[in-house]
Coordinates of C-alpha atoms and ligand atoms in Angstrom, one line a residue:
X1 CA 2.7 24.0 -9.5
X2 CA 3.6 25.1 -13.3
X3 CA 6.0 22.3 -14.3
X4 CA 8.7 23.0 -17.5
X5 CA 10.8 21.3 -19.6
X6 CA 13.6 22.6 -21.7
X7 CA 16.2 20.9 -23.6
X8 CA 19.0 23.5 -22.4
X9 CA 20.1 25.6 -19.8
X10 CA 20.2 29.1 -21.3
X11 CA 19.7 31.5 -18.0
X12 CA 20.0 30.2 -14.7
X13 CA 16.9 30.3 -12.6
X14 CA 16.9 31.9 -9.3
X15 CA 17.0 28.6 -7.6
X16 CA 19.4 25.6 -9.7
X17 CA 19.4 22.8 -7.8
X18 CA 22.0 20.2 -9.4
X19 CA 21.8 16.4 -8.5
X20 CA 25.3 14.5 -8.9
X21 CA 25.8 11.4 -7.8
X22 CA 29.2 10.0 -6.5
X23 CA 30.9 7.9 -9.3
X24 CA 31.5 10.7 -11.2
X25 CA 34.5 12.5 -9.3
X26 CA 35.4 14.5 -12.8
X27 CA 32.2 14.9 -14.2
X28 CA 31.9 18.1 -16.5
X29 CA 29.0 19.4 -14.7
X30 CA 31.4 21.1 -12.5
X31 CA 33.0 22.8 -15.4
X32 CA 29.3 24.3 -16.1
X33 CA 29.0 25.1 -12.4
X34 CA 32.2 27.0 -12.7
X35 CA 31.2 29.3 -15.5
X36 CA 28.5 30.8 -13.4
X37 CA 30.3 31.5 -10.4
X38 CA 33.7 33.0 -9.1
X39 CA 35.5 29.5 -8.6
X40 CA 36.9 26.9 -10.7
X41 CA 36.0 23.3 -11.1
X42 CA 38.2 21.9 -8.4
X43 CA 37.4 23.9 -5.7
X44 CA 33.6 23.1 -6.1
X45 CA 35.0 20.0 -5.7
X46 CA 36.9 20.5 -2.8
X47 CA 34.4 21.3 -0.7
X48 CA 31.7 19.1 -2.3
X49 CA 32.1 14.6 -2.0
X50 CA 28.7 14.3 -3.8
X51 CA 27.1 12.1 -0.5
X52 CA 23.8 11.2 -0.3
X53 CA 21.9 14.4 1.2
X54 CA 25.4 16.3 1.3
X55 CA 24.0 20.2 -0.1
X56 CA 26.8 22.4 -1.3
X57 CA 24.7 26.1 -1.6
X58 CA 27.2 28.1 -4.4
X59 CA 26.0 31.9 -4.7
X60 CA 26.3 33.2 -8.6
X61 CA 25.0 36.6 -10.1
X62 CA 21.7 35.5 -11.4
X63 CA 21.0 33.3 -8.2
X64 CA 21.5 30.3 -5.7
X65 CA 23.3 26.9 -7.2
X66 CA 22.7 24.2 -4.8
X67 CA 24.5 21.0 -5.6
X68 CA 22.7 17.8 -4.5
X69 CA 24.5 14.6 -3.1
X70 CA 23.2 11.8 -4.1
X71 CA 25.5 9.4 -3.4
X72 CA 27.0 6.1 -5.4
X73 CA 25.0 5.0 -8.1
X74 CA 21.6 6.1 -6.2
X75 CA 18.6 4.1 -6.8
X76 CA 15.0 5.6 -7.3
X77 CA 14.3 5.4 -3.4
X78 CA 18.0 7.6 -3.1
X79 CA 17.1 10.5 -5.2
X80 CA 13.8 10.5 -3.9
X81 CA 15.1 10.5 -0.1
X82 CA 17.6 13.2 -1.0
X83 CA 15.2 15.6 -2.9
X84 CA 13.1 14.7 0.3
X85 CA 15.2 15.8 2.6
X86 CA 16.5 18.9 0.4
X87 CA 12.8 20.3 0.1
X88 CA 12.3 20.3 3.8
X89 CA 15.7 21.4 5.0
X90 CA 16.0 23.9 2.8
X91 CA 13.2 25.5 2.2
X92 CA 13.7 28.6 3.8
X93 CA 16.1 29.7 1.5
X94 CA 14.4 28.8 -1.8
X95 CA 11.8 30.9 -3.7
X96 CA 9.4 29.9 -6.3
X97 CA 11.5 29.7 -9.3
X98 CA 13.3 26.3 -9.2
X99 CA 15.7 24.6 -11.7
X100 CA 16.6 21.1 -11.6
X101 CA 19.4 20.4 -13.9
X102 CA 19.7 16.7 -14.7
X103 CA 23.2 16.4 -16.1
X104 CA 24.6 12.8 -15.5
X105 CA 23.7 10.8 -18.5
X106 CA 25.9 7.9 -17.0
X107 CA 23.4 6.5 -14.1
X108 CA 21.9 3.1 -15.0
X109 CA 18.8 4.6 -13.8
X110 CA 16.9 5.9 -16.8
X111 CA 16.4 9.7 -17.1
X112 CA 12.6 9.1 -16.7
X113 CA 12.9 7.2 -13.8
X114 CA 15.1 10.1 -11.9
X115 CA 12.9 12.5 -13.0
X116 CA 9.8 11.3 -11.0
X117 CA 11.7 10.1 -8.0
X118 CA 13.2 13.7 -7.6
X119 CA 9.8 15.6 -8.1
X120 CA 8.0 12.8 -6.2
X121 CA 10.9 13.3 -3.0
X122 CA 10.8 17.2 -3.7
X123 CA 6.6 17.7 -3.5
X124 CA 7.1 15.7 -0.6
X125 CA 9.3 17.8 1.8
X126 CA 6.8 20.4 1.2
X127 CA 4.9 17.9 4.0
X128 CA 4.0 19.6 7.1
X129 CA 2.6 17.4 9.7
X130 CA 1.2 19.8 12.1
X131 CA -3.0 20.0 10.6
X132 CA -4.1 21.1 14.2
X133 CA -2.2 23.9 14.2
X134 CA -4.1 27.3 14.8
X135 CA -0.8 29.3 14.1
X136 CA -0.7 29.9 10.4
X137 CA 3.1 27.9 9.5
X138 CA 5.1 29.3 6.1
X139 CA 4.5 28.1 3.2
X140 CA 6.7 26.2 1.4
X141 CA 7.6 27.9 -1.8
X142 CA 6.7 25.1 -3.7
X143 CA 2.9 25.5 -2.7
X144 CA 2.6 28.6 -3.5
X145 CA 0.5 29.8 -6.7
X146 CA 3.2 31.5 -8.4
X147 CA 5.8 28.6 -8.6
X148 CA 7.5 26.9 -11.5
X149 CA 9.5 24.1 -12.0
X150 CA 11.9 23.6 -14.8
X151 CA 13.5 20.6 -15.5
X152 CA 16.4 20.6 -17.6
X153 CA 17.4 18.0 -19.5
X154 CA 18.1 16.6 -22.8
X155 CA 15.3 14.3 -23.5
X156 CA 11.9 13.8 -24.7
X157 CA 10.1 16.7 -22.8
X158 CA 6.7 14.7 -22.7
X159 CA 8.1 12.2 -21.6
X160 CA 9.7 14.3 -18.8
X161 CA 6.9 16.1 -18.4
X162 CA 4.8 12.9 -17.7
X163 CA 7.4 11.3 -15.9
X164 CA 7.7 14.9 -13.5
X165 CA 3.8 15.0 -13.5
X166 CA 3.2 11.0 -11.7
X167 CA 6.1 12.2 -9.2
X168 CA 3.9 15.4 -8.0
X169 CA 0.6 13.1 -8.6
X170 CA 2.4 10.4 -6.4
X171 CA 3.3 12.8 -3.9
X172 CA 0.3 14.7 -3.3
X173 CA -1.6 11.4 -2.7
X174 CA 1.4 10.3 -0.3
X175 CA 1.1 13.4 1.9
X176 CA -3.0 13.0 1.6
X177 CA -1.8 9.4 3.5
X178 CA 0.1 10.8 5.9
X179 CA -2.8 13.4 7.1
X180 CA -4.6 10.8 7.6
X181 CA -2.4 8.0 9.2
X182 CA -1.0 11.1 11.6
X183 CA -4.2 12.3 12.5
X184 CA -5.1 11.2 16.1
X185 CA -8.4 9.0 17.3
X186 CA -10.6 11.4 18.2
X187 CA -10.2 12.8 14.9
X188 CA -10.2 9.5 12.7
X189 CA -13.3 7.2 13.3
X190 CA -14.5 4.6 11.0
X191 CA -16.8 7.6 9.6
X192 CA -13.7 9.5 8.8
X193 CA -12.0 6.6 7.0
X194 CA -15.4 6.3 4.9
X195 CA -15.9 9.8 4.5
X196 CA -11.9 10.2 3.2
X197 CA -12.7 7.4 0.7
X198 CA -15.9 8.8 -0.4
X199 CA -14.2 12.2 -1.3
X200 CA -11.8 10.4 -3.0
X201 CA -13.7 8.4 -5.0
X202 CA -15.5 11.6 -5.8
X203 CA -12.5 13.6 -7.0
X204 CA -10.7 11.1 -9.3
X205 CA -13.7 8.8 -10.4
X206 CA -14.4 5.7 -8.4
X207 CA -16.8 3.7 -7.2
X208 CA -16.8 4.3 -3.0
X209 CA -19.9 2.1 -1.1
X210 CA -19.8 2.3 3.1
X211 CA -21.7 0.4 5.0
X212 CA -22.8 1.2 8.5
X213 CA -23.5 -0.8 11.7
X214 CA -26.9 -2.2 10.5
X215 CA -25.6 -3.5 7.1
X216 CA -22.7 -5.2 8.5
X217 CA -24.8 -7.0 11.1
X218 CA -27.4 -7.9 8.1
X219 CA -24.3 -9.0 6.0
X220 CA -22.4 -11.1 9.3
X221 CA -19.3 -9.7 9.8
X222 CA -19.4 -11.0 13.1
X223 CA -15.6 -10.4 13.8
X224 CA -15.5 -7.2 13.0
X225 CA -18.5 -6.5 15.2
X226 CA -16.6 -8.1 17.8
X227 CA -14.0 -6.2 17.8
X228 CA -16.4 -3.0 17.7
X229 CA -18.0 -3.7 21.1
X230 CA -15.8 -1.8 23.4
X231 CA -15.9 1.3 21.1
X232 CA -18.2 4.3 21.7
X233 CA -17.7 4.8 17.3
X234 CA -19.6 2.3 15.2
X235 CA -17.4 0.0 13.0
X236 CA -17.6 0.8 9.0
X237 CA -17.4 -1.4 6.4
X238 CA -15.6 0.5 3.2
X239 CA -15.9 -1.3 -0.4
X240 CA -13.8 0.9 -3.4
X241 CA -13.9 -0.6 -7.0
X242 CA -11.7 1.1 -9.9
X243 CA -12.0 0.3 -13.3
X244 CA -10.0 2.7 -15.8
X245 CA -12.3 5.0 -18.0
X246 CA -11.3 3.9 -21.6
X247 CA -12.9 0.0 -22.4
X248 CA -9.9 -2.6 -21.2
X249 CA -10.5 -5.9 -22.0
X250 CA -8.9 -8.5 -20.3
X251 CA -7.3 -6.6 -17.3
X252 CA -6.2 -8.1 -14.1
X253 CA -8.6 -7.8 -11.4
X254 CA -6.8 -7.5 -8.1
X255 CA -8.6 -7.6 -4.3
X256 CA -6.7 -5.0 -2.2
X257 CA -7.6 -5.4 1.7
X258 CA -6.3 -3.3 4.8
X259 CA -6.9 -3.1 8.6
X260 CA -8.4 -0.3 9.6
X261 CA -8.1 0.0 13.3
X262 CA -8.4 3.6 13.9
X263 CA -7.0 3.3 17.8
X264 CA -5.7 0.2 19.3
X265 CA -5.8 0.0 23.4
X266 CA -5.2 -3.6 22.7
X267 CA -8.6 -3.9 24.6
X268 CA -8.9 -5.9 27.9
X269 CA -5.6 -7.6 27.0
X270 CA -4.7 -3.9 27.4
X271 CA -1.2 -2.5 26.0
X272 CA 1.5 -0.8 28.3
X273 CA 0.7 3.1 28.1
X274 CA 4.3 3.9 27.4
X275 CA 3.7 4.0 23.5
X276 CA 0.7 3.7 23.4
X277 CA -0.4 7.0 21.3
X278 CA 1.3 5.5 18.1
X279 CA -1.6 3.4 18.0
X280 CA -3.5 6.0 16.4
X281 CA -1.5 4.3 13.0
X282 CA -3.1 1.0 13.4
X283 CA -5.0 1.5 10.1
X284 CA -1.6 2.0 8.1
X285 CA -2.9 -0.9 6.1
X286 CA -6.0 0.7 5.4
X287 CA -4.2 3.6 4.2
X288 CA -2.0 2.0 1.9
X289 CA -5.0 0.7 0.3
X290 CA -6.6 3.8 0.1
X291 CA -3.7 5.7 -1.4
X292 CA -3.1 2.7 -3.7
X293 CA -6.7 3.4 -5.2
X294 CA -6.9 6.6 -5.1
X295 CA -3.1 6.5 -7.3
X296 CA -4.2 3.8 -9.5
X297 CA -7.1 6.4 -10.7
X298 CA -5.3 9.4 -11.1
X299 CA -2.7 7.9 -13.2
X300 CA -5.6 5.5 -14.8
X301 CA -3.4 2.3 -14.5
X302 CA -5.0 -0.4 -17.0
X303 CA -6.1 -2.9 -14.2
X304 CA -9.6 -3.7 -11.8
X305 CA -9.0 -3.0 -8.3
X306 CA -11.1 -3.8 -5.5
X307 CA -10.1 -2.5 -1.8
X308 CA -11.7 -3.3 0.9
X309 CA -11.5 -1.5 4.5
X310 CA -13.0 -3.1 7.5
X311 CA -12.8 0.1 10.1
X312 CA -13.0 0.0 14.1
X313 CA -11.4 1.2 17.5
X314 CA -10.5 -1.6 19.8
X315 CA -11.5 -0.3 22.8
X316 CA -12.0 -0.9 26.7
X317 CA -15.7 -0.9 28.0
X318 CA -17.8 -3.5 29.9
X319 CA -19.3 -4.5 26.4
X320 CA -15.4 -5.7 25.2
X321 CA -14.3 -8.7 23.9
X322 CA -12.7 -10.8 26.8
X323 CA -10.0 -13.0 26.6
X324 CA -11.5 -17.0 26.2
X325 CA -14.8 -15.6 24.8
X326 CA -15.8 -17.3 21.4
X327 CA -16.8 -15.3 18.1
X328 CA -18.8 -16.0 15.3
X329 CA -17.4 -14.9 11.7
X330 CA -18.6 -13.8 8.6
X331 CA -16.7 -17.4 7.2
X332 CA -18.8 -18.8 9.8
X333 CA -15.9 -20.3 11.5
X334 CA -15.9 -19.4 15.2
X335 CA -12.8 -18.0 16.8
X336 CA -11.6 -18.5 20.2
X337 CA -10.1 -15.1 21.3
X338 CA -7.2 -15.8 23.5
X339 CA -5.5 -12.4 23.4
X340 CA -7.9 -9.2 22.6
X341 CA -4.9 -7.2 21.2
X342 CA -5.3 -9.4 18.4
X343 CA -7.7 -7.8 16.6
X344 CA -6.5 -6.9 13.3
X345 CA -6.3 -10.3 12.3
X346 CA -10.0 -10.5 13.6
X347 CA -11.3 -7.8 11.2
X348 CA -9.2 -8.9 8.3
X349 CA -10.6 -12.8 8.6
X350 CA -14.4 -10.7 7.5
X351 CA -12.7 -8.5 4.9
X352 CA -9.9 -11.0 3.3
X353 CA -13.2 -13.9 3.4
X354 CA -15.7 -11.0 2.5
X355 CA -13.5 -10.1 -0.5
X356 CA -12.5 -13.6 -2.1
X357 CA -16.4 -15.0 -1.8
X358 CA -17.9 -11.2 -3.4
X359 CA -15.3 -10.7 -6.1
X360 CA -12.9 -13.4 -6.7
X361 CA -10.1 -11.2 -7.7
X362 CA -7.2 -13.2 -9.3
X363 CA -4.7 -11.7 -6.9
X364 CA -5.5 -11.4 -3.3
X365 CA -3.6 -9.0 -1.5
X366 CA -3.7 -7.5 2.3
X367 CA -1.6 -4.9 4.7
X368 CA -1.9 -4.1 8.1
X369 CA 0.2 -2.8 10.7
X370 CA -0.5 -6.5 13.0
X371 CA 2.4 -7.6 14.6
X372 CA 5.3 -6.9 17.1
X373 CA 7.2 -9.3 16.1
X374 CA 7.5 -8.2 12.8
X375 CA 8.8 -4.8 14.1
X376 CA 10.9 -7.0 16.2
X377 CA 12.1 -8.8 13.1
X378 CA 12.5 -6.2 10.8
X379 CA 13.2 -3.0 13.1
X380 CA 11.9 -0.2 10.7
X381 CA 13.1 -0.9 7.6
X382 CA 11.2 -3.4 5.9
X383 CA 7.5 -5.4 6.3
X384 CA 7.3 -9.0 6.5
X385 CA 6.3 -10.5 3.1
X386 CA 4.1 -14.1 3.6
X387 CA 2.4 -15.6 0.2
X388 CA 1.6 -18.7 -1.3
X389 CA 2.6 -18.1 -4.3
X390 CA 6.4 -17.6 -5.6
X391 CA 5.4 -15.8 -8.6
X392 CA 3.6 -13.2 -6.4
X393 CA 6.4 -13.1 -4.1
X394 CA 8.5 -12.4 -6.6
X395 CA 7.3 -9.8 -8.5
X396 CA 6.0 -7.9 -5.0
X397 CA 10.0 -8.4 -4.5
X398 CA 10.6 -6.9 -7.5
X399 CA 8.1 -3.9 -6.8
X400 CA 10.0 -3.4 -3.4
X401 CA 13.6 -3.4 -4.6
X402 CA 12.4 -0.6 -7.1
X403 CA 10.9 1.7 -5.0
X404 CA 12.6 1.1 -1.9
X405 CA 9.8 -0.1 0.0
X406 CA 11.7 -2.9 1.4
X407 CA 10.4 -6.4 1.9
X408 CA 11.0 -10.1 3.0
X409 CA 9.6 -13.0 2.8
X410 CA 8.5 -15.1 5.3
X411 CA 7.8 -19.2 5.4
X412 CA 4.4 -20.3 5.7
X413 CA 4.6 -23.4 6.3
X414 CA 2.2 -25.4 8.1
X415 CA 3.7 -26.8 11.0
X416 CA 3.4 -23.8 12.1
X417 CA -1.1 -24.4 11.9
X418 CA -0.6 -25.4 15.5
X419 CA -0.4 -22.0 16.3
X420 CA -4.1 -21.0 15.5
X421 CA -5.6 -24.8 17.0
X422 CA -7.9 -24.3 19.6
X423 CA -9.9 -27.0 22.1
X424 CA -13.0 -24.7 22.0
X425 CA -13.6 -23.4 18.9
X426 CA -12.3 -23.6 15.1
X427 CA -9.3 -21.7 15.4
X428 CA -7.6 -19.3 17.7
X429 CA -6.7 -15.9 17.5
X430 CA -3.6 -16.1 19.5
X431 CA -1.1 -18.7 20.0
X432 CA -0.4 -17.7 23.9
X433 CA 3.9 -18.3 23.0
X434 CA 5.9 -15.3 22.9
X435 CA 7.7 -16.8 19.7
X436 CA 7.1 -16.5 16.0
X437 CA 4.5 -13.7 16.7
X438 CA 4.5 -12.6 12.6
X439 CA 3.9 -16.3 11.2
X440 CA 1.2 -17.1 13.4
X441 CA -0.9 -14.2 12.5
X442 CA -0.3 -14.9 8.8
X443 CA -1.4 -18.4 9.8
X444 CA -4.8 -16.9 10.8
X445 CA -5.3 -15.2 7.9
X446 CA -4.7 -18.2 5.6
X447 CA -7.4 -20.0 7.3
X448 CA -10.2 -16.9 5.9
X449 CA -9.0 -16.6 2.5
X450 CA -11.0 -20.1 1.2
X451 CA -7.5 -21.5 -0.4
X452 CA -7.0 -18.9 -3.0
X453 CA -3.8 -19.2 -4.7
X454 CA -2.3 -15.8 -5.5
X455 CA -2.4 -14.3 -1.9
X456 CA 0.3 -11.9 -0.1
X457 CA 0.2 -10.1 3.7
X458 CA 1.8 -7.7 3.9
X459 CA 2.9 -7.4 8.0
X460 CA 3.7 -3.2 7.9
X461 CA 3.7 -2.7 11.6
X462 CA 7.5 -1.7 11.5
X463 CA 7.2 0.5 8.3
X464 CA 4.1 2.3 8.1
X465 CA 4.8 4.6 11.2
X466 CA 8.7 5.4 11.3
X467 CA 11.4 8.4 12.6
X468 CA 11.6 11.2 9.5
X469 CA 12.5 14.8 9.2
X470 CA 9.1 15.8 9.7
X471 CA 8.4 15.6 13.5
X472 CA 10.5 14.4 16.5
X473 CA 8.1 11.5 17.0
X474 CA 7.0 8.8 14.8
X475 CA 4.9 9.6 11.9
X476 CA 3.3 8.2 9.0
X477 CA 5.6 6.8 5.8
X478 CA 2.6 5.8 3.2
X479 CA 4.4 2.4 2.8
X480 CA 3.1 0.2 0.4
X481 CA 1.6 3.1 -2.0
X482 CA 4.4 3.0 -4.5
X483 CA 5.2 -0.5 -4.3
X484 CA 2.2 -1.6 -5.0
X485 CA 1.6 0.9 -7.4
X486 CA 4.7 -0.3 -9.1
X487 CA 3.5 -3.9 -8.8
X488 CA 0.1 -2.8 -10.7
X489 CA 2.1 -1.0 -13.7
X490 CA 4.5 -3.5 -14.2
X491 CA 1.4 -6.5 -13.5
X492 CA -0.8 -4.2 -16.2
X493 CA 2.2 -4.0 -18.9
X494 CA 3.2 -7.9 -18.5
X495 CA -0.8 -8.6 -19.3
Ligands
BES1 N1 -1.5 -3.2 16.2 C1 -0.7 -4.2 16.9 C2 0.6 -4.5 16.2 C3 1.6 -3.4 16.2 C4 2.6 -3.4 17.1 C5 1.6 -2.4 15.3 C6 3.6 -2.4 17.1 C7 2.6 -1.4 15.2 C8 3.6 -1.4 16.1 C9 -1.5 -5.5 16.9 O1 -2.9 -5.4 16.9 C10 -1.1 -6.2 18.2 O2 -1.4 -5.7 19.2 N2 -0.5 -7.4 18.0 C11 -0.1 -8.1 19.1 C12 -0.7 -9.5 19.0 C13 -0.4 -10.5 20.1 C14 -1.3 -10.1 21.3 C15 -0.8 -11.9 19.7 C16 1.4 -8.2 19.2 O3 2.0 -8.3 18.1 O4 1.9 -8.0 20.3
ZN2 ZN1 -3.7 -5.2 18.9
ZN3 ZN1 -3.7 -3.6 16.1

């Protein structure tokens, strides 16, 4: 997509799309929006309250005016989720000459800010989820080679430029997510994982090391071969380093770490079959860490990041894990597995304990779609925050209140330990109570990460996999891309 910027509007382009938020009823955009059509300011304003999402379409000589609600005083995540919506809704009736005409200089949020949110939210409703399709579906006129994009707006245009450029970027990795977090089992092994995370390292320059069956049973990830018994797919093991190209001394080195689960039956502790096909997004953690890297490279964010990816099915077969049996771990602690649909806390004990003893990153972080009680919680708005560190918490907080990917923190505390004691064996995987589901789990974790001090899980099950305007069923939401790439910028610039 060719992407402009000019200082002023001279000639409309066929396609002006106009964002106005709320809390300014008067605002002399409308006077401008006047000029070029057949009706004066008020009656634009009549039949337009500026809501968030609300389109007005206004038909001038020269082309198509659509004013965009955004509502009061929107946020990042508000023009992005408007822009959003406005790509996909509207799509049929746009070309490939687009206009966005950024006129409200009064919005706290800064110009450069609104910018990438809209382009980020406006790449993204070119999203279409249906990749096993045979039918050839219309393109969005966005995608196609001919398009441009001017922004108008009365600022610095590289900065614009830039600021338009890490929306698209952001996007494009986004909607890379989704195809993967949407795409079903049969299509998605641990091979795929790898192989999507070798092709990106490939394409925007990092390091990418897989390791097979063998090498994890030479290595001792006994959990995660646990887990892998009942599958007919071999587990994988995924390792991604990125360092930024130019010499930076002194950057934060930061351990990224996300279930991979590519299909969860729950195993013999086997789930009700009712929703049980949305378990194809049990590696939304592992997404987010892959997007997270493959982001972090293309916009060459001054910090070392590590990710790590351990990658099975938990299946049903005679070879399963069975409820009571005892596993060995790559900590060496052995785990008593009460309930076999707790798994991803199984294979995040060998990554989160793999990644703290092989690279001591100063900031330990994990996500993984592994709880029903947080979705009970939480519902589908926001993932269960648990750290042990307030400063961590707070600037993850921070991160999520920016971009929208909402958060909450969660105690820790240790009365709670009881949770994870077992008769047989060092810990448990599963309390056996129907009550604080989320804390436990976190609880389990804790016990693999060798006291490190500047750790945060991330609990996404409620948030990685959610309603949207793209299908009538579930699909993926990338959660945890932006925030954390937000976290890394704003961790990079405070170094
Ligand atoms: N993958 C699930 C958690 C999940 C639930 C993700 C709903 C997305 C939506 C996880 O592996 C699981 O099954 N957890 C169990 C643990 C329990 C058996 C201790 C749960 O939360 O019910
Ligand atoms: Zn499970
Ligand atoms: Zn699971």
């Amino acid at each position: 997509m060719r992407i402009a910027v000019e200082q002023e509007l001279k000639s409309l382009p066929h396609n002006l799309i106009v964002p106005i938020a709320q809390n300014q009823p008067n605002a002399p955009v409308f006077e401008r929006i006047a000029q070029w059509t057949t009706l004066s300011p008020e009656e634009i304003q009549q039949d337009f309250t500026a809501e968030a999402g609300e389109v007005q379409l206004l038909y001038a000589k020269q082309g198509k005016i659509f004013l965009l609600g955004l509502g009061n005083e929107p946020d990042a995540a508000a023009i992005l989720k408007a822009f959003r919506s406005f790509s996909y809704k509207q799509k049929k009736k746009l070309s490939s000459e687009v206009g966005i005409l950024f006129s409200d200089t009064t919005l706290k949020l800064p110009l450069v800010r609104q910018v990438e949110a809209s382009l980020n939210g406006f790449v993204l409703g070119t999203y279409q989820i249906g990749q096993f399709k045979t039918e050839e579906v219309e393109k969005h006129p966005l995608t196609t080679d001919d398009c441009t994009l001017t922004i108008f707006a009365s600022a610095n245009a590289t900065e614009l430029l830039a600021a338009a450029r890490r929306g698209e970027a952001t996007a494009e990795t986004q909607m890379s997510i989704f195809d993967l977090v949407n795409a079903p089992s049969n299509k998605k092994t641990p091979q795929h994982l790898a192989e999507w995370a070798l092709a990106s390292g490939k394409a925007y320059g990092y390091r990418v090391e897989v390791w097979d069956k063998k090498q994890i049973e030479e290595v001792g990830l006994h959990a995660l071969l646990a887990v892998n018994r009942g599958s007919e797919y071999p587990p994988a093991f995924i390792i991604m380093e990125y360092r930024p190209t130019a010499a930076a001394e002194g950057i934060p080195k930061v351990g990224l770490v996300g279930k991979g689960v590519t299909f969860d039956t729950g195993g013999l502790s086997i789930k009700p079959s009712t929703n049980m096909h949305y378990m194809k997004s049990d590696m939304g953690g592992a997404a987010a860490v892959f997007g997270t890297i493959e982001l972090a490279a293309k916009l060459q964010l001054p910090v070392h990041l590590i990710g790590v990816v351990p990658s099975t099915d938990n299946s049903v077969d005679a070879l399963s894990i069975k409820p009571s049996d005892v596993i060995n771990s790559y900590s060496g602690k052995t785990i008593e597995v009460i309930d076999t649909d707790a798994e991803g806390r199984l294979i995040l004990a060998d990554g989160l304990n793999y990644m703290v003893r092989h690279f001591q990153p100063e900031v330990l972080i994990n996500l993984a779609t592994l709880t029903g009680s947080a979705v009970r919680t939480f519902g589908y708005h926001a993932a269960a925050l648990f750290s042990n560190n307030d400063e961590l918490t707070a600037a993850l907080t921070k991160a999520a209140n920016a971009t929208g990917e909402r958060l909450w923190a969660m105690p820790m505390w240790d009365v709670y330990k009881d949770d994870i004691k077992s008769d047989v064996a060092d810990v448990r995987n599963f309390s056996g109570k129907p009550v604080a589901g989320a804390i436990g789990a976190a609880k389990f974790l804790e016990a693999f990460i060798n006291n490190h001090s500047n750790w945060a899980h991330f609990d996404i099950a409620g948030v990685a996999f959610t309603d949207s305007e793209f299908a009538s069923q579930k699909s993926a939401t990338a959660y945890g891309v932006r925030l954390l790439i937000e976290y890394l910028s704003n961790l990079a610039t405070e170094k």
